[in-house]
XYZ file of C-alpha atoms in Angstrom:
373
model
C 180.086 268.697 69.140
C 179.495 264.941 70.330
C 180.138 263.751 73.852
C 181.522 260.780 74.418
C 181.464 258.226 77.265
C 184.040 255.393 78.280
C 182.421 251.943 78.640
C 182.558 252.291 82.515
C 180.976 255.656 82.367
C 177.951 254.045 79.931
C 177.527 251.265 82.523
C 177.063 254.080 85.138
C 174.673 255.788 83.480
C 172.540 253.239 82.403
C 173.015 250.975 85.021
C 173.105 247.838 83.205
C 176.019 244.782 83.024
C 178.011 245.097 79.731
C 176.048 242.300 77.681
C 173.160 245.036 77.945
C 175.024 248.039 76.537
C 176.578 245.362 73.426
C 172.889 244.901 73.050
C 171.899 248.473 72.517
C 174.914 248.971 70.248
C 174.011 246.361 68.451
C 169.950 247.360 67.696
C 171.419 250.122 66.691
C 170.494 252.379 70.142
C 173.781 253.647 70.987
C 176.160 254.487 68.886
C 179.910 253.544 69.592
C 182.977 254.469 68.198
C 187.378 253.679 68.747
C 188.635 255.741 71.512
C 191.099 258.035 70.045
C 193.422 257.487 72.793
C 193.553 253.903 72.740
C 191.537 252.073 70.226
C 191.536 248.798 71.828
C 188.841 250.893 73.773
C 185.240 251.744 73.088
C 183.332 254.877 73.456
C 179.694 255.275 73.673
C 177.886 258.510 72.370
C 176.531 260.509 75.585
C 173.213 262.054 74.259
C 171.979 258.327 72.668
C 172.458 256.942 76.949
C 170.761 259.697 77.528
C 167.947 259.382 75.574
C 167.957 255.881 76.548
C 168.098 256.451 80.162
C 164.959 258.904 79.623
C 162.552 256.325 78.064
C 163.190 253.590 80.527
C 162.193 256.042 83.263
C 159.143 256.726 81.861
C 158.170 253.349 80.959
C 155.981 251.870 78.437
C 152.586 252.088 80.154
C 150.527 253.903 77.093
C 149.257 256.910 79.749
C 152.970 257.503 80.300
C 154.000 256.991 76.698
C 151.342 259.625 75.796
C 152.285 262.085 78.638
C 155.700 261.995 77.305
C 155.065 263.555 73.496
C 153.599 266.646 74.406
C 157.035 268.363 75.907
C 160.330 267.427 74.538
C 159.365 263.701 74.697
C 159.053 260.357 72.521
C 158.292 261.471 69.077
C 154.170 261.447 67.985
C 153.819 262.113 63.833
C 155.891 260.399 61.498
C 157.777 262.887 58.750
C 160.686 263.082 56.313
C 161.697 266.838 56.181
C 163.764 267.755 59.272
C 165.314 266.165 62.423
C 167.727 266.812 65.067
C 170.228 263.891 65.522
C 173.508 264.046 67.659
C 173.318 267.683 67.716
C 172.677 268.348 64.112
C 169.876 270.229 62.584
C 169.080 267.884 59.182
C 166.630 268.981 56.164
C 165.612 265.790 54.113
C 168.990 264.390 55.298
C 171.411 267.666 54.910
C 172.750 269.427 57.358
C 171.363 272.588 57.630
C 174.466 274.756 58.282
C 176.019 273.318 55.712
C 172.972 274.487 53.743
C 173.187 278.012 55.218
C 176.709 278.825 54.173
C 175.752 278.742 50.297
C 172.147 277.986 49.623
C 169.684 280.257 48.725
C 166.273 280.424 50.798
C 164.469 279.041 47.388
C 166.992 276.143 46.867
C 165.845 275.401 50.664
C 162.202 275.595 50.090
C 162.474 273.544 46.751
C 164.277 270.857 48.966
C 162.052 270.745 51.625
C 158.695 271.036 49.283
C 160.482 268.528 47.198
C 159.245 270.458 44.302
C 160.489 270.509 40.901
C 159.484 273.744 39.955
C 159.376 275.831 42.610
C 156.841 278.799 41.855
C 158.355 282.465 41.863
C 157.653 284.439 44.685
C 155.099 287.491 43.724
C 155.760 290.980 45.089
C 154.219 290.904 48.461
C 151.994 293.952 49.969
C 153.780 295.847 52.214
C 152.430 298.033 54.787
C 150.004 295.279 56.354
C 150.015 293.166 59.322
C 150.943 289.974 58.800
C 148.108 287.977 60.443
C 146.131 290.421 58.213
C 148.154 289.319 54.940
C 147.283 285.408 55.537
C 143.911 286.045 56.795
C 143.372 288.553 53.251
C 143.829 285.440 51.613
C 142.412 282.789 53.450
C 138.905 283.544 52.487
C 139.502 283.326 48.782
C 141.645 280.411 49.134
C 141.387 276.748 47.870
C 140.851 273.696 50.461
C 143.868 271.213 50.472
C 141.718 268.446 49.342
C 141.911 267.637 45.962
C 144.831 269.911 44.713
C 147.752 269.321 43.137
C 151.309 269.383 44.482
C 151.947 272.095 42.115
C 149.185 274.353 43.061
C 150.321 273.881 46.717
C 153.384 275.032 45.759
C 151.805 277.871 44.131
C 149.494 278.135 47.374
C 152.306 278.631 49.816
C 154.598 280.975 47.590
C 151.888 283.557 46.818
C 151.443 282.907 51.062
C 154.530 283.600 51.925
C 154.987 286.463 49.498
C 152.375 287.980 51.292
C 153.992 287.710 54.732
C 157.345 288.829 53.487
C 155.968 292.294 52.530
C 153.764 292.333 55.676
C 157.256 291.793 57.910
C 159.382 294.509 55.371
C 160.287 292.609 52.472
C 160.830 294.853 49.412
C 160.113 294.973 45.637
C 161.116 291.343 43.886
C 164.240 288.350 43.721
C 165.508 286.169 46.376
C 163.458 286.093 49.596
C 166.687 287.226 51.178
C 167.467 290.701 49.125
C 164.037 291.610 49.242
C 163.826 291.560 53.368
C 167.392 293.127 53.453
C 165.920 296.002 50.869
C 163.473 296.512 52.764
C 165.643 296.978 55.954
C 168.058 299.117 54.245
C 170.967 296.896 54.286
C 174.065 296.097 51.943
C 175.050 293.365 50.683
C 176.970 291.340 53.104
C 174.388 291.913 55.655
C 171.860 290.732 53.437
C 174.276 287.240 53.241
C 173.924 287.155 56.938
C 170.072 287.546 56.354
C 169.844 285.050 53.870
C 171.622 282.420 56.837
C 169.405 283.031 58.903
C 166.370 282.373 56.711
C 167.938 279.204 56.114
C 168.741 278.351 59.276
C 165.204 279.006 60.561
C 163.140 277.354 57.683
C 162.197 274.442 59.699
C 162.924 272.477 63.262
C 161.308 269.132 63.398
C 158.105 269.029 65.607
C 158.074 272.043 67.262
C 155.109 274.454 68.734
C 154.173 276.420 65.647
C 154.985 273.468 63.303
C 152.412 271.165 64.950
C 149.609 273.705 64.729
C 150.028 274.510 60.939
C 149.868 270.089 60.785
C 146.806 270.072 62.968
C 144.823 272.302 60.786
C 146.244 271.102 57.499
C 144.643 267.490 58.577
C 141.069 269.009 58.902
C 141.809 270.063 55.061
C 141.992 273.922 55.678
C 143.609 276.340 52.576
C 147.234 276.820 53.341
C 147.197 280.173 54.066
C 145.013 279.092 57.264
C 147.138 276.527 57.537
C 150.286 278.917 58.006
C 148.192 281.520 59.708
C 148.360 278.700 62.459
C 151.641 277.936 62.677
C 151.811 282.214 62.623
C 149.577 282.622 65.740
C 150.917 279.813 67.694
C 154.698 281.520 66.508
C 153.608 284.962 68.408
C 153.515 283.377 71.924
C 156.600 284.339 74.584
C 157.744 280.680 75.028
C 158.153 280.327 70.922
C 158.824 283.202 68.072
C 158.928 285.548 70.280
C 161.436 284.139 73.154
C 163.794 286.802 71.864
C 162.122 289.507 73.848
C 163.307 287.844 76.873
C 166.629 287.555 75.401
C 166.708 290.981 74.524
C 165.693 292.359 78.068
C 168.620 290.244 79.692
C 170.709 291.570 77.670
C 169.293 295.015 78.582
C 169.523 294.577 81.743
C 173.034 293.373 81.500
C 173.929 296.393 79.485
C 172.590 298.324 82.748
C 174.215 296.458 86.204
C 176.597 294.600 84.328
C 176.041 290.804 82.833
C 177.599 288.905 85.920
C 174.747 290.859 88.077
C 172.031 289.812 85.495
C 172.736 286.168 85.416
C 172.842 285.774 88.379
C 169.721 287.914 89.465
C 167.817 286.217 86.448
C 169.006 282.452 87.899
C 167.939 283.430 91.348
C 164.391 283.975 90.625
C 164.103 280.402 89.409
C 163.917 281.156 85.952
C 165.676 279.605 82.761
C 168.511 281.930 81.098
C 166.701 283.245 77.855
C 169.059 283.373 74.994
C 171.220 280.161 76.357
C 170.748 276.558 75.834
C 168.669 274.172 74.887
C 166.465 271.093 75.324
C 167.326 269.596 71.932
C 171.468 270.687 71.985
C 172.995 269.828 75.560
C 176.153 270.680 74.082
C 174.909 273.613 72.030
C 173.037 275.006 69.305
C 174.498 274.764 65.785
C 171.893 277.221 64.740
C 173.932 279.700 66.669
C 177.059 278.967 65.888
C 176.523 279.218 62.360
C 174.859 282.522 62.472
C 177.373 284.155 65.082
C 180.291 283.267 62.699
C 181.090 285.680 60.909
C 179.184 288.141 63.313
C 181.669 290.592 66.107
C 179.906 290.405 69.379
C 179.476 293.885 70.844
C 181.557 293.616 74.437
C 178.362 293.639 76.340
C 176.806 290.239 74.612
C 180.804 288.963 74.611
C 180.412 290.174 78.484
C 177.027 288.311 79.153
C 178.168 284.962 76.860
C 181.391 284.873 79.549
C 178.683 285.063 82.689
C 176.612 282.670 81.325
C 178.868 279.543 80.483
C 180.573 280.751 84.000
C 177.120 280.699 85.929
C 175.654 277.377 84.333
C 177.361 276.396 81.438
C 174.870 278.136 79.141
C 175.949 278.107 75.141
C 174.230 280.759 72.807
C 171.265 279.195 71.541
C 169.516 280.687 68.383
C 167.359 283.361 69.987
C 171.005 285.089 71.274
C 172.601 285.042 68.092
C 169.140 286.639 66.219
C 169.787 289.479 68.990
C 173.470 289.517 68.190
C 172.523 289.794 64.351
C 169.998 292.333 65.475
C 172.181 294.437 66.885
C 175.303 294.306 64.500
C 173.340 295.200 61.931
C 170.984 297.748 63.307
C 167.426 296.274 62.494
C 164.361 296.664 63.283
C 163.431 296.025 67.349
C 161.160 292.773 66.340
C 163.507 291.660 64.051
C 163.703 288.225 65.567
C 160.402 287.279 65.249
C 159.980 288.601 61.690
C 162.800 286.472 60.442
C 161.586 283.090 62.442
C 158.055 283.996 61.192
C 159.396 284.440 57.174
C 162.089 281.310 57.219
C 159.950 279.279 59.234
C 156.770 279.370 57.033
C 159.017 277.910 54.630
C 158.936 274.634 56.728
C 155.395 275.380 57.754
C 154.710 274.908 54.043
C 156.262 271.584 53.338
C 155.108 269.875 56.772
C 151.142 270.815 55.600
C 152.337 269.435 52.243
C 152.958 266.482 53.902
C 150.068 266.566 56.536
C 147.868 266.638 53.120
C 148.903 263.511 52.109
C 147.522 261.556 55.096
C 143.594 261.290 54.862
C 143.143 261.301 58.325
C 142.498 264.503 61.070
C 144.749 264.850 64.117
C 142.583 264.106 67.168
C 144.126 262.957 70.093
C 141.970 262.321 73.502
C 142.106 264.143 76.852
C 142.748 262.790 79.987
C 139.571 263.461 82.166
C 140.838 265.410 85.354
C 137.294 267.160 86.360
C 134.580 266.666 88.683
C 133.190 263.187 88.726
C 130.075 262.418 86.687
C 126.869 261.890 88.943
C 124.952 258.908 88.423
């Protein structure tokens, strides 16, 4: 899925003389490989220039530094459970589709808690809402101060038991079986299930992720903690982008997906379902979930209009509607499986989180009326 550029391409971008670009290569900066045409040649990977080419415009100053981390920018909290990196989705330094093709949800969780023993997952309530099931146990629940890594472990599988029923999982076993028993499916659909739990368990620094971190630093229980990550999960621009997706894809069914694109692109707006900031040259997420997957012809018809229109690729939230509708699920289906894999990840970053004494607090930028003397 790389991108590579020749050396006078490289200098282009970055407009620097060569000694520069041997320099980056060098620290490590850009990486360079043998041209497979000719390997008396060099070629330098695309997406490290442009990285690169990013932080020099923005500078060093520290207002501009700071500016940069809240959207898609220089990274802000140090961690060791997931990264994206040339296009590849890593857990603790595994590839994550790999993971998805064989591993269960719990041999995910286990590597990303890094625990030994991870604790089985009680029958969950069913029936309830799942902002309801965390907040039922928040008010019983244990501060992260001062416990164990075990009983955090405990802490966030009796949690995310608890969610699981509240978003249809069933009766007991794998995370995977239960939500597919719940949804009435068979066994190969429940394999597709279990891929996408995997798949979703965790993404680096994103939206919901940071807000189950910020309130694990004040020392909250962890079902708070992932009742945070849940709430900031439910908002249109994160766990619940697949609506958006969806009604393109309705509307495509309806006046035909070359109409939609295009109507969607001429109101200014971003193509839900397609691309993304993080995978210029697309999503592995989505590929490995859509493998394996037949494409009814109206999402074949609106994946043809979209790399045609602006060289969108399927990102994740497309193939969760794809999954959605080969298998006949439930409507919100979407955000109930990036709300029950995700909490996995939610878990293991407030794990970590717990083992820095210190609250995140960063300052505002004063932009109000001037204070009178």
């Amino acid at each position: 899925m790389d991108d590579w550029y020749s050396r006078e391409q490289a200098l282009r971008e970055l407009g620097v003389a060569a000694q520069t670009l041997y320099a980056y290569v060098s620290r490590g900066m850009i990486a360079r490989r043998a041209d497979p045409a000719d390997p008396r040649r060099s070629q330098y990977r695309s997406d490290d220039i442009a990285a690169l080419t990013q932080r020099r415009a923005r500078g060093r100053r520290p207002a501009a530094i700071a500016a940069s981390t809240i959207a898609w920018g220089e990274p802000v909290i140090d961690t060791a459970i997931s990264t994206v990196v040339h296009g590849r989705l890593i857990y603790r330094g595994q590839d994550a589709t790999t993971l998805a093709a064989t591993a269960p949800v719990e041999d995910v969780a286990r590597l990303l808690w890094q625990g030994d023993a991870i604790p089985a997952l009680p029958p969950g309530a069913a029936a309830l809402d799942p902002f309801v099931a965390l907040a039922a146990l928040v008010g019983t629940a244990r501060a992260l101060p001062g416990r164990s890594h075990e009983r955090r472990c405990t802490d966030a599988a009796a949690a995310i038991a608890a969610l699981g029923g509240a978003l249809g999982a069933s009766g007991e076993g794998p995370l995977h079986r239960r939500l597919a028993r719940g949804w009435g499916l068979d066994p190969s659909a429940a394999d597709v299930v279990r891929r996408a739990l995997v798949l979703l368990a965790d993404h680096e620094l994103n939206a919901s992720t940071f807000a189950a971190r910020v309130a694990a630093s004040t020392g909250a229980p962890m079902a708070a903690c992932l009742l945070a990550g849940l709430s900031a999960l439910s908002g249109p621009r994160h766990g619940r982008a697949g609506a958006a997706t969806a009604a393109l894809a309705q509307e495509a069914d309806a006046r035909g997906a070359g109409a939609a694109v295009a109507r969607w692109l001429a109101d200014h707006r971003v193509l839900p379902g397609f691309g993304h900031p993080l995978y210029p040259l697309g999503d592995p997420r989505a590929a490995a979930l859509l493998d394996g997957i037949a494409l009814d012809p109206a999402l074949a018809a609106l994946c043809d209009a979209a790399a045609e229109a602006c060289d969108g690729a399927p990102n994740v939230d497309f193939a969760l509607l794809a999954m959605t509708r080969a298998l006949a699920l439930p409507e919100d289906a979407s955000f109930r499986l990036f709300a029950l894999g995700r909490s996995i990840g939610w878990a293991a970053h407030v794990m970590e989180q717990a083992m820095h004494d210190a609250i995140i607090r960063p300052r505002a930028r004063y932009a109000g009326a001037r204070v009178r003397e």
